[in-house]
Amino acid sequence: MSFLQALVNGALAGAVLALPALGFNTVYAVLRFPNFAIASIATAGAYAGWIANVLWGWPAPPALLVAFVAAGAVGATTDALALRPLRLRGPLTAAIGSVALDLLLQNALRFGFGNDPRGYDLPVFRDWRLAGISIGPQEVEDAGLAFITMTALFLLLRFTRIGKTMRAVADNASLAESKGIDPARVAWIANGVGFGLAGIGGTLVALDTSLDPLTGFRVLLSIFAAAVVGGLGSIPGAIAGAFMIGIGEELSTLALAPTYRTAIGFLAILVVLSFRPRGLLGERAY
Amino acid sequence: MLLAAEGLVCGYGAADEILHGAALTVRSGEMVAIIGPNGAGKSTLLKAVAGMIRLKSGTIRLNGTAVERISARERARLGIAFVPQEANIFPSMTVSENLEMGGFLEPSATRRRVSALFERFPILAEKKRTTARTLSGGQRQVLAMAMALMVAPTLLLLDEPSAGLAPLAAGQLFSAIASIHREGTAIAMVEQNALAALALADRGLVLVDGRPVREGEARAMAADPEVRRLFLGQQDLPLAGGSAPGPTPHRSTAIATRPPDPSGPGPHPLI
Ligand SMILES: Nc1ncnc2c1ncn2[C@@H]1O[C@H](COP(=O)(O)OP(=O)(O)OP(=O)(O)O)[C@@H](O)[C@H]1O
Ligand SMILES: [Mg+2]
């Protein structure tokens, strides 16, 4: 595979990875702990998208909307039920709880859908060939949908009242509360939006690879690496980090066996935490 | 009585107690200056009234309603606007967005109040698209106070509004506070610049070690030799270097606002 081909593949993968990374950072920014349950919540979103696409026969865009709503609902509800009491005991307690929650959700999905991989019902196109590079129309469409979703998030945060209150809580939760903003309500919304993005991301990942109970878990390290590299809690950071990890993983396959590609995420975390703990675009160190 | 807080006991950990029976009363439309040495618990007192810290005991009544058990958010709904000493802005948001969040509870008035505040504090208009993080310390203080004025508070709690301000800017801020007070807003203000604060206020409260040690009419308090001794000891000790009475020139430019006119005797012209 050529360098250019790896670069293109990496950029397309990065665009998809950006969605769960954005979700992870949105949740982190508002709730101030890393919610690792994002892996199985993304998988849950992918199954919801699968139900809409295969069982109901819906095309991709509305199926992604279903994935958004389902994953957002699962993420926000499980947070309120299981993790909210733990948050009071500190971010580390909540983070550990989220790992347990992830395993619980993963097994619930396994119970409901079984271990066998499922496929989506989408037309298969032949790859485009351009100057020696082959590009899959499906990947391009995925990246396009990811880009539209990112733009929607940006507009939400920048221009709407609810988006601004999310940023206010992320900046200074106690000041926000003293201005009359309800932190519990903002937490619900941030979880709904953040995990909704993860649900779309999970569906796009599943479209690209396969859908089984471990779909989200397999990309968890990449998601976490993108978030840490870009800066925990940073929205532009999540996007930058996702492209770096996506491209880095693809480029690594030029030199190493594909089984080593996950090491890229780990390496990136190691390097960033050693030299720039707040990440590329993060505002504070943790 | 607009605010009647009594017997406040609270601290930051399970064991420590910072306020040991502090009290604060504010009549409607009144301005109270809270003074006292560093670490006396002045900020803690305001936080307790605003609902940012849980009380171990004590009562807080706002217009006769007990509010000590309700959240900071609900107290904000009842008209308490709090400007903390630190972390009093949203750093990653623009000046305009900060003002909008300040007016979260009264969104329909946002447009009108933002333009009124831009007129009152032109620096905010000039910096409206600036990220608040990049403001200077003094500009931040102005923004923090303006955010509290985005609602029409019945009680404004100000924690050291002049901290870090150049004399001219502090004077401008104090005159803005004075005019907010004249318009009828009740204010409780903590200030290091004790005599400047007493000059603006109707009443003063001296807090030492979490307890009210003196309370009274501001003008009389500014002239009180005991209070003056306390604050001379606190403010001028490192520079006084002796017992010689008389003008201390380094203080004369400290603040450029309505100098108090103490009617009582006082050996040191403090301002
Ligand atoms: N967040 C906190 N956690 C623990 N202790 C605190 C905290 N804030 C204040 N304290 C302690 O409470 C005491 C009173 O602090 P407070 O900030 O109320 O004093 P202050 O009168 O406002 O002082 P200053 O004039 O320096 O602002 C101090 O001994 C301080 O160490
Ligand atoms: Mg203080």
JSON list of N, CA, C and O in Angstrom, two decimals, chain A residues 122-157:
[
{"chain": "A", "resi": 122, "resn": "LEU", "atom": "N", "xyz": [-26.84, -2.46, 3.04]},
{"chain": "A", "resi": 122, "resn": "LEU", "atom": "CA", "xyz": [-26.52, -1.26, 2.27]},
{"chain": "A", "resi": 122, "resn": "LEU", "atom": "C", "xyz": [-25.98, -1.67, 0.91]},
{"chain": "A", "resi": 122, "resn": "LEU", "atom": "O", "xyz": [-25.30, -2.70, 0.80]},
{"chain": "A", "resi": 123, "resn": "PRO", "atom": "N", "xyz": [-26.26, -0.89, -0.11]},
{"chain": "A", "resi": 123, "resn": "PRO", "atom": "CA", "xyz": [-25.74, -1.22, -1.44]},
{"chain": "A", "resi": 123, "resn": "PRO", "atom": "C", "xyz": [-24.21, -1.20, -1.43]},
{"chain": "A", "resi": 123, "resn": "PRO", "atom": "O", "xyz": [-23.60, -0.39, -0.75]},
{"chain": "A", "resi": 124, "resn": "VAL", "atom": "N", "xyz": [-23.64, -2.14, -2.16]},
{"chain": "A", "resi": 124, "resn": "VAL", "atom": "CA", "xyz": [-22.17, -2.18, -2.24]},
{"chain": "A", "resi": 124, "resn": "VAL", "atom": "C", "xyz": [-21.74, -1.53, -3.54]},
{"chain": "A", "resi": 124, "resn": "VAL", "atom": "O", "xyz": [-22.26, -1.84, -4.61]},
{"chain": "A", "resi": 125, "resn": "PHE", "atom": "N", "xyz": [-20.82, -0.60, -3.42]},
{"chain": "A", "resi": 125, "resn": "PHE", "atom": "CA", "xyz": [-20.30, 0.07, -4.62]},
{"chain": "A", "resi": 125, "resn": "PHE", "atom": "C", "xyz": [-18.88, -0.38, -4.88]},
{"chain": "A", "resi": 125, "resn": "PHE", "atom": "O", "xyz": [-18.16, -0.74, -3.95]},
{"chain": "A", "resi": 126, "resn": "ARG", "atom": "N", "xyz": [-18.51, -0.29, -6.11]},
{"chain": "A", "resi": 126, "resn": "ARG", "atom": "CA", "xyz": [-17.11, -0.56, -6.41]},
{"chain": "A", "resi": 126, "resn": "ARG", "atom": "C", "xyz": [-16.27, 0.66, -6.01]},
{"chain": "A", "resi": 126, "resn": "ARG", "atom": "O", "xyz": [-16.74, 1.80, -6.09]},
{"chain": "A", "resi": 127, "resn": "ASP", "atom": "N", "xyz": [-15.04, 0.38, -5.56]},
{"chain": "A", "resi": 127, "resn": "ASP", "atom": "CA", "xyz": [-14.16, 1.49, -5.15]},
{"chain": "A", "resi": 127, "resn": "ASP", "atom": "C", "xyz": [-13.86, 2.41, -6.31]},
{"chain": "A", "resi": 127, "resn": "ASP", "atom": "O", "xyz": [-13.75, 1.98, -7.45]},
{"chain": "A", "resi": 128, "resn": "TRP", "atom": "N", "xyz": [-13.73, 3.67, -5.99]},
{"chain": "A", "resi": 128, "resn": "TRP", "atom": "CA", "xyz": [-13.26, 4.62, -6.99]},
{"chain": "A", "resi": 128, "resn": "TRP", "atom": "C", "xyz": [-11.75, 4.52, -7.08]},
{"chain": "A", "resi": 128, "resn": "TRP", "atom": "O", "xyz": [-11.07, 4.29, -6.08]},
{"chain": "A", "resi": 129, "resn": "ARG", "atom": "N", "xyz": [-11.23, 4.75, -8.29]},
{"chain": "A", "resi": 129, "resn": "ARG", "atom": "CA", "xyz": [-9.77, 4.77, -8.44]},
{"chain": "A", "resi": 129, "resn": "ARG", "atom": "C", "xyz": [-9.38, 6.16, -8.92]},
{"chain": "A", "resi": 129, "resn": "ARG", "atom": "O", "xyz": [-9.93, 6.67, -9.87]},
{"chain": "A", "resi": 130, "resn": "LEU", "atom": "N", "xyz": [-8.42, 6.72, -8.20]},
{"chain": "A", "resi": 130, "resn": "LEU", "atom": "CA", "xyz": [-8.03, 8.09, -8.51]},
{"chain": "A", "resi": 130, "resn": "LEU", "atom": "C", "xyz": [-6.51, 8.18, -8.36]},
{"chain": "A", "resi": 130, "resn": "LEU", "atom": "O", "xyz": [-6.00, 8.00, -7.25]},
{"chain": "A", "resi": 131, "resn": "ALA", "atom": "N", "xyz": [-5.83, 8.40, -9.45]},
{"chain": "A", "resi": 131, "resn": "ALA", "atom": "CA", "xyz": [-4.37, 8.55, -9.41]},
{"chain": "A", "resi": 131, "resn": "ALA", "atom": "C", "xyz": [-3.71, 7.45, -8.59]},
{"chain": "A", "resi": 131, "resn": "ALA", "atom": "O", "xyz": [-2.89, 7.71, -7.72]},
{"chain": "A", "resi": 132, "resn": "GLY", "atom": "N", "xyz": [-4.13, 6.22, -8.82]},
{"chain": "A", "resi": 132, "resn": "GLY", "atom": "CA", "xyz": [-3.50, 5.10, -8.15]},
{"chain": "A", "resi": 132, "resn": "GLY", "atom": "C", "xyz": [-4.01, 4.83, -6.75]},
{"chain": "A", "resi": 132, "resn": "GLY", "atom": "O", "xyz": [-3.58, 3.90, -6.08]},
{"chain": "A", "resi": 133, "resn": "ILE", "atom": "N", "xyz": [-4.95, 5.66, -6.27]},
{"chain": "A", "resi": 133, "resn": "ILE", "atom": "CA", "xyz": [-5.49, 5.45, -4.93]},
{"chain": "A", "resi": 133, "resn": "ILE", "atom": "C", "xyz": [-6.91, 4.94, -5.07]},
{"chain": "A", "resi": 133, "resn": "ILE", "atom": "O", "xyz": [-7.69, 5.46, -5.87]},
{"chain": "A", "resi": 134, "resn": "SER", "atom": "N", "xyz": [-7.26, 3.93, -4.26]},
{"chain": "A", "resi": 134, "resn": "SER", "atom": "CA", "xyz": [-8.64, 3.49, -4.32]},
{"chain": "A", "resi": 134, "resn": "SER", "atom": "C", "xyz": [-9.39, 4.00, -3.09]},
{"chain": "A", "resi": 134, "resn": "SER", "atom": "O", "xyz": [-8.85, 4.00, -1.97]},
{"chain": "A", "resi": 135, "resn": "ILE", "atom": "N", "xyz": [-10.59, 4.50, -3.35]},
{"chain": "A", "resi": 135, "resn": "ILE", "atom": "CA", "xyz": [-11.38, 5.07, -2.28]},
{"chain": "A", "resi": 135, "resn": "ILE", "atom": "C", "xyz": [-12.75, 4.42, -2.31]},
{"chain": "A", "resi": 135, "resn": "ILE", "atom": "O", "xyz": [-13.40, 4.36, -3.36]},
{"chain": "A", "resi": 136, "resn": "GLY", "atom": "N", "xyz": [-13.18, 3.94, -1.14]},
{"chain": "A", "resi": 136, "resn": "GLY", "atom": "CA", "xyz": [-14.50, 3.33, -1.07]},
{"chain": "A", "resi": 136, "resn": "GLY", "atom": "C", "xyz": [-15.58, 4.38, -0.92]},
{"chain": "A", "resi": 136, "resn": "GLY", "atom": "O", "xyz": [-15.48, 5.23, -0.04]},
{"chain": "A", "resi": 137, "resn": "PRO", "atom": "N", "xyz": [-16.61, 4.34, -1.80]},
{"chain": "A", "resi": 137, "resn": "PRO", "atom": "CA", "xyz": [-17.69, 5.33, -1.69]},
{"chain": "A", "resi": 137, "resn": "PRO", "atom": "C", "xyz": [-18.34, 5.29, -0.30]},
{"chain": "A", "resi": 137, "resn": "PRO", "atom": "O", "xyz": [-18.74, 6.33, 0.23]},
{"chain": "A", "resi": 138, "resn": "GLN", "atom": "N", "xyz": [-18.43, 4.09, 0.28]},
{"chain": "A", "resi": 138, "resn": "GLN", "atom": "CA", "xyz": [-19.02, 3.98, 1.61]},
{"chain": "A", "resi": 138, "resn": "GLN", "atom": "C", "xyz": [-18.22, 4.78, 2.64]},
{"chain": "A", "resi": 138, "resn": "GLN", "atom": "O", "xyz": [-18.79, 5.51, 3.46]},
{"chain": "A", "resi": 139, "resn": "GLU", "atom": "N", "xyz": [-16.89, 4.68, 2.56]},
{"chain": "A", "resi": 139, "resn": "GLU", "atom": "CA", "xyz": [-16.04, 5.40, 3.52]},
{"chain": "A", "resi": 139, "resn": "GLU", "atom": "C", "xyz": [-16.18, 6.91, 3.34]},
{"chain": "A", "resi": 139, "resn": "GLU", "atom": "O", "xyz": [-16.17, 7.68, 4.30]},
{"chain": "A", "resi": 140, "resn": "VAL", "atom": "N", "xyz": [-16.28, 7.32, 2.07]},
{"chain": "A", "resi": 140, "resn": "VAL", "atom": "CA", "xyz": [-16.42, 8.75, 1.80]},
{"chain": "A", "resi": 140, "resn": "VAL", "atom": "C", "xyz": [-17.75, 9.26, 2.35]},
{"chain": "A", "resi": 140, "resn": "VAL", "atom": "O", "xyz": [-17.83, 10.31, 2.98]},
{"chain": "A", "resi": 141, "resn": "GLU", "atom": "N", "xyz": [-18.80, 8.44, 2.14]},
{"chain": "A", "resi": 141, "resn": "GLU", "atom": "CA", "xyz": [-20.10, 8.84, 2.67]},
{"chain": "A", "resi": 141, "resn": "GLU", "atom": "C", "xyz": [-20.06, 8.91, 4.19]},
{"chain": "A", "resi": 141, "resn": "GLU", "atom": "O", "xyz": [-20.59, 9.85, 4.80]},
{"chain": "A", "resi": 142, "resn": "ASP", "atom": "N", "xyz": [-19.42, 7.91, 4.82]},
{"chain": "A", "resi": 142, "resn": "ASP", "atom": "CA", "xyz": [-19.29, 7.91, 6.28]},
{"chain": "A", "resi": 142, "resn": "ASP", "atom": "C", "xyz": [-18.59, 9.18, 6.76]},
{"chain": "A", "resi": 142, "resn": "ASP", "atom": "O", "xyz": [-19.02, 9.83, 7.72]},
{"chain": "A", "resi": 143, "resn": "ALA", "atom": "N", "xyz": [-17.48, 9.52, 6.08]},
{"chain": "A", "resi": 143, "resn": "ALA", "atom": "CA", "xyz": [-16.72, 10.70, 6.49]},
{"chain": "A", "resi": 143, "resn": "ALA", "atom": "C", "xyz": [-17.58, 11.96, 6.31]},
{"chain": "A", "resi": 143, "resn": "ALA", "atom": "O", "xyz": [-17.55, 12.86, 7.14]},
{"chain": "A", "resi": 144, "resn": "GLY", "atom": "N", "xyz": [-18.35, 11.97, 5.22]},
{"chain": "A", "resi": 144, "resn": "GLY", "atom": "CA", "xyz": [-19.24, 13.12, 4.99]},
{"chain": "A", "resi": 144, "resn": "GLY", "atom": "C", "xyz": [-20.28, 13.25, 6.08]},
{"chain": "A", "resi": 144, "resn": "GLY", "atom": "O", "xyz": [-20.53, 14.34, 6.60]},
{"chain": "A", "resi": 145, "resn": "LEU", "atom": "N", "xyz": [-20.89, 12.12, 6.46]},
{"chain": "A", "resi": 145, "resn": "LEU", "atom": "CA", "xyz": [-21.89, 12.15, 7.54]},
{"chain": "A", "resi": 145, "resn": "LEU", "atom": "C", "xyz": [-21.25, 12.57, 8.86]},
{"chain": "A", "resi": 145, "resn": "LEU", "atom": "O", "xyz": [-21.84, 13.32, 9.65]},
{"chain": "A", "resi": 146, "resn": "ALA", "atom": "N", "xyz": [-20.03, 12.08, 9.09]},
{"chain": "A", "resi": 146, "resn": "ALA", "atom": "CA", "xyz": [-19.31, 12.48, 10.30]},
{"chain": "A", "resi": 146, "resn": "ALA", "atom": "C", "xyz": [-19.08, 13.98, 10.31]},
{"chain": "A", "resi": 146, "resn": "ALA", "atom": "O", "xyz": [-19.25, 14.66, 11.33]},
{"chain": "A", "resi": 147, "resn": "PHE", "atom": "N", "xyz": [-18.71, 14.51, 9.15]},
{"chain": "A", "resi": 147, "resn": "PHE", "atom": "CA", "xyz": [-18.44, 15.94, 9.05]},
{"chain": "A", "resi": 147, "resn": "PHE", "atom": "C", "xyz": [-19.70, 16.76, 9.32]},
{"chain": "A", "resi": 147, "resn": "PHE", "atom": "O", "xyz": [-19.67, 17.76, 10.04]},
{"chain": "A", "resi": 148, "resn": "ILE", "atom": "N", "xyz": [-20.82, 16.31, 8.76]},
{"chain": "A", "resi": 148, "resn": "ILE", "atom": "CA", "xyz": [-22.09, 17.02, 9.00]},
{"chain": "A", "resi": 148, "resn": "ILE", "atom": "C", "xyz": [-22.43, 17.01, 10.50]},
{"chain": "A", "resi": 148, "resn": "ILE", "atom": "O", "xyz": [-22.83, 18.03, 11.08]},
{"chain": "A", "resi": 149, "resn": "THR", "atom": "N", "xyz": [-22.22, 15.86, 11.14]},
{"chain": "A", "resi": 149, "resn": "THR", "atom": "CA", "xyz": [-22.52, 15.75, 12.57]},
{"chain": "A", "resi": 149, "resn": "THR", "atom": "C", "xyz": [-21.63, 16.70, 13.38]},
{"chain": "A", "resi": 149, "resn": "THR", "atom": "O", "xyz": [-22.09, 17.36, 14.31]},
{"chain": "A", "resi": 150, "resn": "MET", "atom": "N", "xyz": [-20.34, 16.75, 13.01]},
{"chain": "A", "resi": 150, "resn": "MET", "atom": "CA", "xyz": [-19.42, 17.64, 13.73]},
{"chain": "A", "resi": 150, "resn": "MET", "atom": "C", "xyz": [-19.86, 19.08, 13.58]},
{"chain": "A", "resi": 150, "resn": "MET", "atom": "O", "xyz": [-19.80, 19.86, 14.54]},
{"chain": "A", "resi": 151, "resn": "THR", "atom": "N", "xyz": [-20.28, 19.45, 12.37]},
{"chain": "A", "resi": 151, "resn": "THR", "atom": "CA", "xyz": [-20.72, 20.84, 12.15]},
{"chain": "A", "resi": 151, "resn": "THR", "atom": "C", "xyz": [-21.94, 21.14, 13.01]},
{"chain": "A", "resi": 151, "resn": "THR", "atom": "O", "xyz": [-22.04, 22.21, 13.61]},
{"chain": "A", "resi": 152, "resn": "ALA", "atom": "N", "xyz": [-22.86, 20.17, 13.09]},
{"chain": "A", "resi": 152, "resn": "ALA", "atom": "CA", "xyz": [-24.05, 20.37, 13.91]},
{"chain": "A", "resi": 152, "resn": "ALA", "atom": "C", "xyz": [-23.66, 20.59, 15.38]},
{"chain": "A", "resi": 152, "resn": "ALA", "atom": "O", "xyz": [-24.20, 21.47, 16.06]},
{"chain": "A", "resi": 153, "resn": "LEU", "atom": "N", "xyz": [-22.70, 19.80, 15.86]},
{"chain": "A", "resi": 153, "resn": "LEU", "atom": "CA", "xyz": [-22.25, 19.97, 17.25]},
{"chain": "A", "resi": 153, "resn": "LEU", "atom": "C", "xyz": [-21.64, 21.35, 17.46]},
{"chain": "A", "resi": 153, "resn": "LEU", "atom": "O", "xyz": [-21.93, 22.03, 18.46]},
{"chain": "A", "resi": 154, "resn": "PHE", "atom": "N", "xyz": [-20.81, 21.75, 16.50]},
{"chain": "A", "resi": 154, "resn": "PHE", "atom": "CA", "xyz": [-20.19, 23.07, 16.61]},
{"chain": "A", "resi": 154, "resn": "PHE", "atom": "C", "xyz": [-21.26, 24.16, 16.69]},
{"chain": "A", "resi": 154, "resn": "PHE", "atom": "O", "xyz": [-21.19, 25.05, 17.55]},
{"chain": "A", "resi": 155, "resn": "LEU", "atom": "N", "xyz": [-22.24, 24.09, 15.81]},
{"chain": "A", "resi": 155, "resn": "LEU", "atom": "CA", "xyz": [-23.30, 25.11, 15.81]},
{"chain": "A", "resi": 155, "resn": "LEU", "atom": "C", "xyz": [-24.07, 25.09, 17.13]},
{"chain": "A", "resi": 155, "resn": "LEU", "atom": "O", "xyz": [-24.40, 26.15, 17.68]},
{"chain": "A", "resi": 156, "resn": "LEU", "atom": "N", "xyz": [-24.34, 23.89, 17.62]},
{"chain": "A", "resi": 156, "resn": "LEU", "atom": "CA", "xyz": [-25.05, 23.77, 18.89]},
{"chain": "A", "resi": 156, "resn": "LEU", "atom": "C", "xyz": [-24.29, 24.47, 20.02]},
{"chain": "A", "resi": 156, "resn": "LEU", "atom": "O", "xyz": [-24.85, 25.26, 20.78]},
{"chain": "A", "resi": 157, "resn": "LEU", "atom": "N", "xyz": [-22.99, 24.18, 20.11]},
{"chain": "A", "resi": 157, "resn": "LEU", "atom": "CA", "xyz": [-22.21, 24.73, 21.21]},
{"chain": "A", "resi": 157, "resn": "LEU", "atom": "C", "xyz": [-21.98, 26.22, 21.07]},
{"chain": "A", "resi": 157, "resn": "LEU", "atom": "O", "xyz": [-21.90, 26.95, 22.05]}
]
